[in-house]
Coordinates of C-alpha atoms and ligand atoms in Angstrom, one line a residue:
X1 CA 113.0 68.6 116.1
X2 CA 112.3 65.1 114.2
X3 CA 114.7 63.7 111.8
X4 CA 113.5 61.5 109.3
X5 CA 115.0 59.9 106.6
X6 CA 112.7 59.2 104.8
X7 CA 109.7 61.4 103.2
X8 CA 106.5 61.3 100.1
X9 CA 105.2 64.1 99.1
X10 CA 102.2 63.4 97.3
X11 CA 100.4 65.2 93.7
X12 CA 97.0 66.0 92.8
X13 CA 96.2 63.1 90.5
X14 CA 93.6 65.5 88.5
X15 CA 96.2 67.9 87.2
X16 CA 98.7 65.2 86.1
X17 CA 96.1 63.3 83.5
X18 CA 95.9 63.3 79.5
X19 CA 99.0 63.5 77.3
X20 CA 101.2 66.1 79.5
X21 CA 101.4 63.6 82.4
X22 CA 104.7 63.1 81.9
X23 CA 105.9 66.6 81.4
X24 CA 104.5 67.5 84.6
X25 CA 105.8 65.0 86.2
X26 CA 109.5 65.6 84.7
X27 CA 109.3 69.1 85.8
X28 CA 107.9 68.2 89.5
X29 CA 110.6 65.8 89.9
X30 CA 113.3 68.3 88.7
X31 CA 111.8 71.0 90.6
X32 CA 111.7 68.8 93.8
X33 CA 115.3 68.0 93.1
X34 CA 116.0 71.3 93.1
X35 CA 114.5 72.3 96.3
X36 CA 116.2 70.0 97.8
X37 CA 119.6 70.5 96.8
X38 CA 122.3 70.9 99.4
X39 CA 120.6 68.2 101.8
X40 CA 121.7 64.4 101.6
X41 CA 119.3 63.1 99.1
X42 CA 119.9 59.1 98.3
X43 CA 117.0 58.9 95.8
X44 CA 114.5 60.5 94.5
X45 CA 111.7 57.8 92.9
X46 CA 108.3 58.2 92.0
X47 CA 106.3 55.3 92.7
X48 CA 102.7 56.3 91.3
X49 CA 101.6 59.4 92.4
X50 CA 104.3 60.3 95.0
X51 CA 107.7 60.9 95.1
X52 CA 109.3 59.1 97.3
X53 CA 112.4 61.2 98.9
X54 CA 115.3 58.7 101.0
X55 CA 117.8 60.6 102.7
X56 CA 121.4 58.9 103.5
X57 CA 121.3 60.2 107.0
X58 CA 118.6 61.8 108.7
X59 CA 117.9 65.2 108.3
X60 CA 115.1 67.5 110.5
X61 CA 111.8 67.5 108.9
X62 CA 111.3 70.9 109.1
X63 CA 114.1 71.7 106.7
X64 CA 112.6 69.4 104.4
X65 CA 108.7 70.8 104.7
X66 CA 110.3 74.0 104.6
X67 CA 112.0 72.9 101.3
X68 CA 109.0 71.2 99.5
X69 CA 106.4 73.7 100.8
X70 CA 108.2 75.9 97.4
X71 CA 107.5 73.1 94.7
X72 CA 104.4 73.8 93.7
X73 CA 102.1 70.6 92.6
X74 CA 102.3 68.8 95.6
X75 CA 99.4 68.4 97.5
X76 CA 100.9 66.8 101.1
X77 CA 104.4 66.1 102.4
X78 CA 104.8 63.0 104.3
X79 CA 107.2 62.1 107.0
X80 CA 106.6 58.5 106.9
X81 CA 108.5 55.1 108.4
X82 CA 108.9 52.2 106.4
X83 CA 107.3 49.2 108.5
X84 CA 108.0 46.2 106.2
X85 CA 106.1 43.8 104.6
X86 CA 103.2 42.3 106.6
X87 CA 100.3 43.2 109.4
X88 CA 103.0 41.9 112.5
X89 CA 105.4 44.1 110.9
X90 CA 103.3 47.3 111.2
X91 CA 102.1 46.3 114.9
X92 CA 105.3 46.0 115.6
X93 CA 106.8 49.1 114.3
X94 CA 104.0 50.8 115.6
X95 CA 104.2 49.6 119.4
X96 CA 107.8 51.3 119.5
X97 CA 105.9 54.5 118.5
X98 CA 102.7 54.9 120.3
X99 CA 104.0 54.9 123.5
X100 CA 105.3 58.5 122.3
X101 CA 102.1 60.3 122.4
X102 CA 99.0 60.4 124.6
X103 CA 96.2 61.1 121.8
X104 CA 92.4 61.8 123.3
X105 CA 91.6 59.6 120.2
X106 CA 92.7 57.7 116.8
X107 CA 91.7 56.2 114.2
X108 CA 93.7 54.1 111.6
X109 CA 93.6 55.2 107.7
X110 CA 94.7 52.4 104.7
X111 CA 95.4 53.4 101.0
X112 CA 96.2 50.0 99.5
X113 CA 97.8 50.2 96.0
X114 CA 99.2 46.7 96.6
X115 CA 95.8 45.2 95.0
X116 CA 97.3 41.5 95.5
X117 CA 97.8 42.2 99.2
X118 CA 95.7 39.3 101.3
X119 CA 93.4 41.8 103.2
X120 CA 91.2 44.8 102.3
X121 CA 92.3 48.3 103.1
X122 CA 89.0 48.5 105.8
X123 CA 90.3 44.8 107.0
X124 CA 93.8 46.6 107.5
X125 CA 92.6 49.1 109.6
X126 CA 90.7 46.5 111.4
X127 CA 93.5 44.5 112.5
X128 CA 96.1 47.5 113.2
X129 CA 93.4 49.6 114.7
X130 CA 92.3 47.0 117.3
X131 CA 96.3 45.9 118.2
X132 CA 96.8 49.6 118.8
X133 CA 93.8 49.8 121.6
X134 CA 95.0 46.4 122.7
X135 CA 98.5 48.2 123.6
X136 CA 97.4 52.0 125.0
X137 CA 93.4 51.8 125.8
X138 CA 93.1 54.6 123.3
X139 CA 89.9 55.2 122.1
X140 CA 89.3 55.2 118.9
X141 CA 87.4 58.2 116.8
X142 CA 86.5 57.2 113.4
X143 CA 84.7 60.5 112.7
X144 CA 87.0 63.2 114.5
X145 CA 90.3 61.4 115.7
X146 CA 93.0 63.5 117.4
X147 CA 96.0 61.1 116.3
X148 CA 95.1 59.5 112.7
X149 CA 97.5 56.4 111.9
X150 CA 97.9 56.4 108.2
X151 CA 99.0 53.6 106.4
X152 CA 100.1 53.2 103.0
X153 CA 100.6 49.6 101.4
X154 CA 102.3 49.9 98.0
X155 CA 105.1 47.3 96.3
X156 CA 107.5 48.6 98.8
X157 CA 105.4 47.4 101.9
X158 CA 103.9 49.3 104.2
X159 CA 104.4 53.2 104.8
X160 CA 103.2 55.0 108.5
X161 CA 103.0 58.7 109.0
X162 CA 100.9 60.1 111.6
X163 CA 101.3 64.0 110.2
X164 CA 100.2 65.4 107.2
X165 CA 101.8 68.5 105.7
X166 CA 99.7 70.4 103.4
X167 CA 101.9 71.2 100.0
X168 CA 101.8 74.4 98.5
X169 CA 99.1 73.3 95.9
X170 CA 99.1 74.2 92.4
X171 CA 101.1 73.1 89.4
X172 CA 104.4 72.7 89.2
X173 CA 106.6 75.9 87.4
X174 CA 107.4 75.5 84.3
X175 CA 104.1 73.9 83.0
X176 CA 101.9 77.3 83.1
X177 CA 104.1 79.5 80.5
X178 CA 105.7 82.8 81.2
X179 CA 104.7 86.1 82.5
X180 CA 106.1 89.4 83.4
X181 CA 105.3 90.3 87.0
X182 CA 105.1 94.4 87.5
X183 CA 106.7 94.0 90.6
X184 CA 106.8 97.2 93.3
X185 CA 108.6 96.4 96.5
X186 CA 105.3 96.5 98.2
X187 CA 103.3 93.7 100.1
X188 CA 100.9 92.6 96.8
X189 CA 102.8 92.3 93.9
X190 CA 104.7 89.9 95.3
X191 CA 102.0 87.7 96.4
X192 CA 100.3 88.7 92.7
X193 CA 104.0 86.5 91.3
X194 CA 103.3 84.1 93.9
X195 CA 99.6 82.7 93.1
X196 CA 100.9 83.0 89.2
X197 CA 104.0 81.1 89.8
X198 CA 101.3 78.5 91.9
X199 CA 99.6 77.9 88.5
X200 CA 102.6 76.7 87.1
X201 CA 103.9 79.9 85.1
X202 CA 107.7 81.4 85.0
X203 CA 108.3 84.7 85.8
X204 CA 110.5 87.5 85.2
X205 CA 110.5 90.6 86.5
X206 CA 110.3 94.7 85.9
X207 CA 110.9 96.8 87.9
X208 CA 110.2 101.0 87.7
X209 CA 112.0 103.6 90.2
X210 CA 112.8 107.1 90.6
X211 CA 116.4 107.1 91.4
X212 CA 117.9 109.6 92.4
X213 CA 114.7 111.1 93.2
X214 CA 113.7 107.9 95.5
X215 CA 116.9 106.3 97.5
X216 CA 118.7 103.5 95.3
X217 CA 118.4 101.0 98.4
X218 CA 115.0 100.6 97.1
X219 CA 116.2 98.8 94.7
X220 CA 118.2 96.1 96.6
X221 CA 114.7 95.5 98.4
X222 CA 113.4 94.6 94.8
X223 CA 116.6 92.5 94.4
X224 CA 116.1 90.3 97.6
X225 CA 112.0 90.1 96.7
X226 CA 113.1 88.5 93.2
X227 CA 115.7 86.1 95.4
X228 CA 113.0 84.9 97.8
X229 CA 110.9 84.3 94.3
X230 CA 113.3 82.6 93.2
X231 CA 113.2 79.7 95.6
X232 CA 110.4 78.8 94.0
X233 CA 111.3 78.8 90.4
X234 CA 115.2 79.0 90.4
X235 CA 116.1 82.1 88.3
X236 CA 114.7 84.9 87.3
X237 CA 115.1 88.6 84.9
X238 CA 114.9 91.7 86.9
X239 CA 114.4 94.5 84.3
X240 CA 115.2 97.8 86.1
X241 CA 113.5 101.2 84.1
X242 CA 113.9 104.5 85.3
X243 CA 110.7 106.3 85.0
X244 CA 111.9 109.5 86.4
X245 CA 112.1 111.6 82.9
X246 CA 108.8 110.3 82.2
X247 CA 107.0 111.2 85.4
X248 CA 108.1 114.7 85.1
X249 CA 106.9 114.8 81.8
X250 CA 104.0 114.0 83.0
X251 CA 103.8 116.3 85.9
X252 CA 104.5 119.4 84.0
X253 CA 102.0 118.9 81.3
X254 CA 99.2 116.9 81.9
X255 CA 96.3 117.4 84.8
X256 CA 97.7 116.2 88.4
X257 CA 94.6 113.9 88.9
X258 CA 95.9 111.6 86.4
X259 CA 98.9 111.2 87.1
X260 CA 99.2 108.0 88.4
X261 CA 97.3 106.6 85.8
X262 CA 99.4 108.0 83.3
X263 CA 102.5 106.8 84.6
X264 CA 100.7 103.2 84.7
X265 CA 100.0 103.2 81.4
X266 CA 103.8 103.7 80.3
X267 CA 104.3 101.2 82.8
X268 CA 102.5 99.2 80.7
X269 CA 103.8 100.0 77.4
X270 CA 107.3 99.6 78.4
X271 CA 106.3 96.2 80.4
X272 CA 104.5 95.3 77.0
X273 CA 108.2 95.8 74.9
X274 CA 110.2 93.8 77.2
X275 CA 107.7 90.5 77.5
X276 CA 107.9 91.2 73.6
X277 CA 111.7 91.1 74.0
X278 CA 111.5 88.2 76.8
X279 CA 108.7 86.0 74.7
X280 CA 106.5 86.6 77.3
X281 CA 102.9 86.5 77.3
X282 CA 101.1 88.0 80.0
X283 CA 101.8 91.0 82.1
X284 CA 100.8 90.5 85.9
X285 CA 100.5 93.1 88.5
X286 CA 99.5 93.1 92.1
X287 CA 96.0 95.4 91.8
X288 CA 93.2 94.2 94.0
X289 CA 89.7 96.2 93.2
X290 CA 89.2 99.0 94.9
X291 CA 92.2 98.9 96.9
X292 CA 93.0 102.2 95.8
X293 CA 92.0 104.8 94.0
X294 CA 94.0 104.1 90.8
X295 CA 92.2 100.3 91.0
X296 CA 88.7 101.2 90.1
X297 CA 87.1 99.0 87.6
X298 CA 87.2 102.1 85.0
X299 CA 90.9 102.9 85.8
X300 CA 92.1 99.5 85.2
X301 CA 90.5 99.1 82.1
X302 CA 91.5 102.9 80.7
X303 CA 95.3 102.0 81.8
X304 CA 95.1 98.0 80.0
X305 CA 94.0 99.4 77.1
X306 CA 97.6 100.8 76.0
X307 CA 98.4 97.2 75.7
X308 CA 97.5 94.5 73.5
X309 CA 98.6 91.6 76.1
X310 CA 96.9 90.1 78.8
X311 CA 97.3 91.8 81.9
X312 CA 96.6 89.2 84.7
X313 CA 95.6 90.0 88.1
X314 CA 95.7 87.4 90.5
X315 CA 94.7 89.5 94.0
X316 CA 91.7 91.7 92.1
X317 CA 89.5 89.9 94.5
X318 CA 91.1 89.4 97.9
X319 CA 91.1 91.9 100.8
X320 CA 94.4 93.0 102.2
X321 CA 94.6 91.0 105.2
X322 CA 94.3 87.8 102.7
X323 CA 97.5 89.1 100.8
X324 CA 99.2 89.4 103.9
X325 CA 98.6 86.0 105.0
X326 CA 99.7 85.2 101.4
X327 CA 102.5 87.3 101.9
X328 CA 103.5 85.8 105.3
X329 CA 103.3 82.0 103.6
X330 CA 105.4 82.8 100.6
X331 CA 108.1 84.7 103.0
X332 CA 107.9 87.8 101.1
X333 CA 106.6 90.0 103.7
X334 CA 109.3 90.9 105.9
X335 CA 111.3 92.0 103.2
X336 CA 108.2 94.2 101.6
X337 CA 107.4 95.9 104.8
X338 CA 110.8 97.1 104.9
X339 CA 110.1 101.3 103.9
X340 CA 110.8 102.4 100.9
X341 CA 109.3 105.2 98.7
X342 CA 107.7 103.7 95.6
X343 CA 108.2 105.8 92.4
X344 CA 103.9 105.9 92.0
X345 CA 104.0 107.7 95.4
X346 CA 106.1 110.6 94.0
X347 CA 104.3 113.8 93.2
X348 CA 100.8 112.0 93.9
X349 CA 97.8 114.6 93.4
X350 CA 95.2 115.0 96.7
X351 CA 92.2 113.9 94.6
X352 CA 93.1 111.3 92.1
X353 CA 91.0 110.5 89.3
X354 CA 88.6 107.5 90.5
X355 CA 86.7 107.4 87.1
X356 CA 88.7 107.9 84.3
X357 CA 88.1 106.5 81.0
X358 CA 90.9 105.9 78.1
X359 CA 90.1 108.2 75.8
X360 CA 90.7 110.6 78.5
X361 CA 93.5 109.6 79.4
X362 CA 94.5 109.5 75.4
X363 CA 93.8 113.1 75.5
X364 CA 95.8 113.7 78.2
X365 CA 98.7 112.5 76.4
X366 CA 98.2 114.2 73.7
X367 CA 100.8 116.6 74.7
X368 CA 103.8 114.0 75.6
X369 CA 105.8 112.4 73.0
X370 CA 104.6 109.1 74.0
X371 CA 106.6 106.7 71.8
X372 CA 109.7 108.5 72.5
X373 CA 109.4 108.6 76.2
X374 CA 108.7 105.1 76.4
X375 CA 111.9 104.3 73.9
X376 CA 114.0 106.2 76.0
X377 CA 112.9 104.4 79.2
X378 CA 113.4 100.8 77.9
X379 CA 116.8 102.3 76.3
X380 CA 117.6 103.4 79.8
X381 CA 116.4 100.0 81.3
X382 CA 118.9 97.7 83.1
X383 CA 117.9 93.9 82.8
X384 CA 119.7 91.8 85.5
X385 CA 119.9 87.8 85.6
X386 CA 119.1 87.1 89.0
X387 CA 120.3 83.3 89.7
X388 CA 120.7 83.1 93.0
X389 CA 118.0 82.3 95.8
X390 CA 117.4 83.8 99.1
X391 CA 118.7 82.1 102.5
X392 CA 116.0 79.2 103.1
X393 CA 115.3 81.4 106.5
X394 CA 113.1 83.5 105.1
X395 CA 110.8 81.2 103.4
X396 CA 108.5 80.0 107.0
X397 CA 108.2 75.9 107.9
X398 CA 105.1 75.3 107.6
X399 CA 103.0 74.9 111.2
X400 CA 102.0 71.1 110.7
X401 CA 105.8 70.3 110.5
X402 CA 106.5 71.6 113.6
X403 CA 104.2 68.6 115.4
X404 CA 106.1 66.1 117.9
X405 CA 104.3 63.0 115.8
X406 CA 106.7 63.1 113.1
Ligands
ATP1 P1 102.2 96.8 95.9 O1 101.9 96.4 97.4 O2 102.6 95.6 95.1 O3 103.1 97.9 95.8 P2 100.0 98.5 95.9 O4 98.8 98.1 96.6 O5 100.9 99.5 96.5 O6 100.8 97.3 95.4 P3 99.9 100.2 93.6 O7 101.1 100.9 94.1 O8 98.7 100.9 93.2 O9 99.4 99.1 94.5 O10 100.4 99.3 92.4 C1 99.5 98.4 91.8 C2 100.4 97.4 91.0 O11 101.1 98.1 89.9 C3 101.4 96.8 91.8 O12 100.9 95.6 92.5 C4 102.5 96.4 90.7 O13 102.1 95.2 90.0 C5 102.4 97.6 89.8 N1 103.4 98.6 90.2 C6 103.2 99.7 91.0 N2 104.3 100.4 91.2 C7 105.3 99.7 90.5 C8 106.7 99.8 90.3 N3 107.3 100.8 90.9 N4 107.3 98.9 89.6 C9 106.7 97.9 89.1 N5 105.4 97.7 89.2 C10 104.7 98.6 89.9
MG2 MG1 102.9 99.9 95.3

């Protein structure tokens, strides 16, 4: 695989204007930083836009697209080459190159933020353009080119890359404020933390099993879902609630086809006390519409209305092969297609209710002593500090940084 040594990653200009620019762009750099930790970083600047990542020795760019492909806010990661100072400088670096790779096409692609350079950006591409068909016949492609030869002139010279990496998008963690992810051990939720963490929120976590009822590895699956999270925002709380006493509650008084819309609203009410305890102020879960029975339009609403927070639901409209691609890009989905026995799944009714509304499921209640049960549940809840992160392994390198043109 390529080594490089040197590498910009690059931001979305639009979500780094006004006031906050700075902020943001303290938290990408430290969140960069942090991805990066453990590999020989020389510097870290950040000329404009970019950050500009020098390494002391070279390291495989795949471990490094790997890395960045977590911090969210960057729109592309760069393997690029210095190539000095001047137009013979880039013609030269490139003819050492080119012979590499036998393109059916190419064009040449300037950004000059160098205004007091001599030439234009489309004069740039002129010159380097026509050396590089002088030396390998190429043709070139200005509409659809298979190799594109990007230049970047800035105070430090000229920059070459012929690969783009796309980044992870988004803004970076820390800017988006904090949520409490309902998270399951199954293939959504995860993903749900994901696309919330990708708008720039922190997240902690809870967690509801049925131990001993369901088998206690379940809960190390949770464990390694909140490590692999971690990677991309660093550390996390992993509140653990037994919701055993008040599922049977539940199942000896109150009508089977609500069940599991019961037990989500406690879910909810003990999720709400804990992002009251944590400062919180969303709760997110991993519900898609329709996905199942319990995520009807009127079952959503009757189970949010026990709570007074904002339940946000990043999947409710993708299908489930979306999530899994989701899934597959944030590296959770090995891990959540691992079998386990989710507490919901215990004494689940044949015909749930599809339709239910909240003041029947207030009645419903009726007969529980709901503010105990859900005191007794978050007394009985364990909350873990999960620091550390999961082996880089199981979050993918992205495709484009596989390429033989780095
Ligand atoms: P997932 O794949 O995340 O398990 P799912 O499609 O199986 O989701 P449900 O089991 O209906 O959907 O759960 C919907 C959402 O409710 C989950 O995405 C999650 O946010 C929350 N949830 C369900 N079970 C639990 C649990 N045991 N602990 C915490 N949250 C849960
Ligand atoms: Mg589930």
């Amino acid at each position: 695989m390529p080594n490089v040594t040197r590498v910009i990653a690059t931001t979305h200009e639009v979500s780094l204007k006004g006031g906050n620019r700075r902020w943001f762009e303290r938290r990408l750099t430290a969140n960069t930083n942090r991805a990066l930790a453990g590999l020989p970083v020389a510097s870290l600047t950040r000329p404009a836009w970019r950050l500009l990542v020098t390494f002391s020795h070279p390291v495989p760019f795949t471990e490094v697209a790997r890395r960045l492909s977590t911090v969210f806010g960057l729109s592309s990661i760069l393997p690029v080459h210095h190539a000095g100072y001047e137009i013979g400088d880039v013609i030269a670096a490139l003819t050492q190159r080119v012979t590499l790779f036998s393109p059916r096409s190419f064009a040449v692609r300037c950004t000059r933020s160098d205004k007091s350079f001599s030439m234009t950006s489309v004069e740039i591409e002129r010159a380097v353009g026509g050396a590089v068909q002088d030396l390998t016949g190429w043709p070139v492609d200005l509409s659809g080119p298979d190799l594109t030869i990007h230049l970047l002139l800035d105070r430090n010279g000229f920059w070459i890359w012929m690969v783009r990496v796309p980044g992870p998008g988004g803004l970076p963690v820390g800017t988006g404020g904090r949520g409490l992810c309902m998270l399951s051990g199954g293939i959504d939720s995860p993903v749900a933390a994901y696309l919330m963490m990708k708008r720039g929120m922190r997240l902690d976590f809870v967690h509801f099993h049925s131990v001993p009822t369901t088998d206690p590895a379940s809960l190390e699956k949770v464990r390694e879902l909140v490590r692999i999270l971690n990677r991309y925002q660093n550390s996390a709380r992993l509140v653990m609630v037994p919701l055993l006493p008040v599922q049977k509650e539940i199942v000896q008084s109150c009508p089977s086809s609500l069940r599991i819309l019961l037990y989500r609203r406690f879910m909810m009410r003990i999720g709400e006390s804990f992002a009251q305890r944590f400062r919180t102020l969303a709760l997110i879960t991993g519900e898609s519409l329709g996905q199942v029975a319990s995520q009807t339009v009127e079952n959503l609403t009757a189970v949010q209305s026990v709570t007074s927070l904002p339940v946000l639901r990043p999947l409710i409209g993708f299908d489930k092969q979306e999530i899994i691609t989701l899934a597959r890009r944030a590296g959770t989905y090995d891990v959540s297609i691992q079998p386990h026995i989710d507490c919901c799944t215990y004494f689940v009714p044949d015909h749930p209710e599809t339709g239910a509304s909240a003041g029947e499921l207030s009645t419903a209640e009726n007969v529980l002593d709901v503010g105990k049960l859900t005191e007794s549940a978050v007394k009985d809840a364990t909350i873990e500090r999960i620091a550390e992160a999961a082996a880089w392994e199981r979050i993918p390198v992205p495709p484009e940084a596989m390429s033989e043109r780095i």
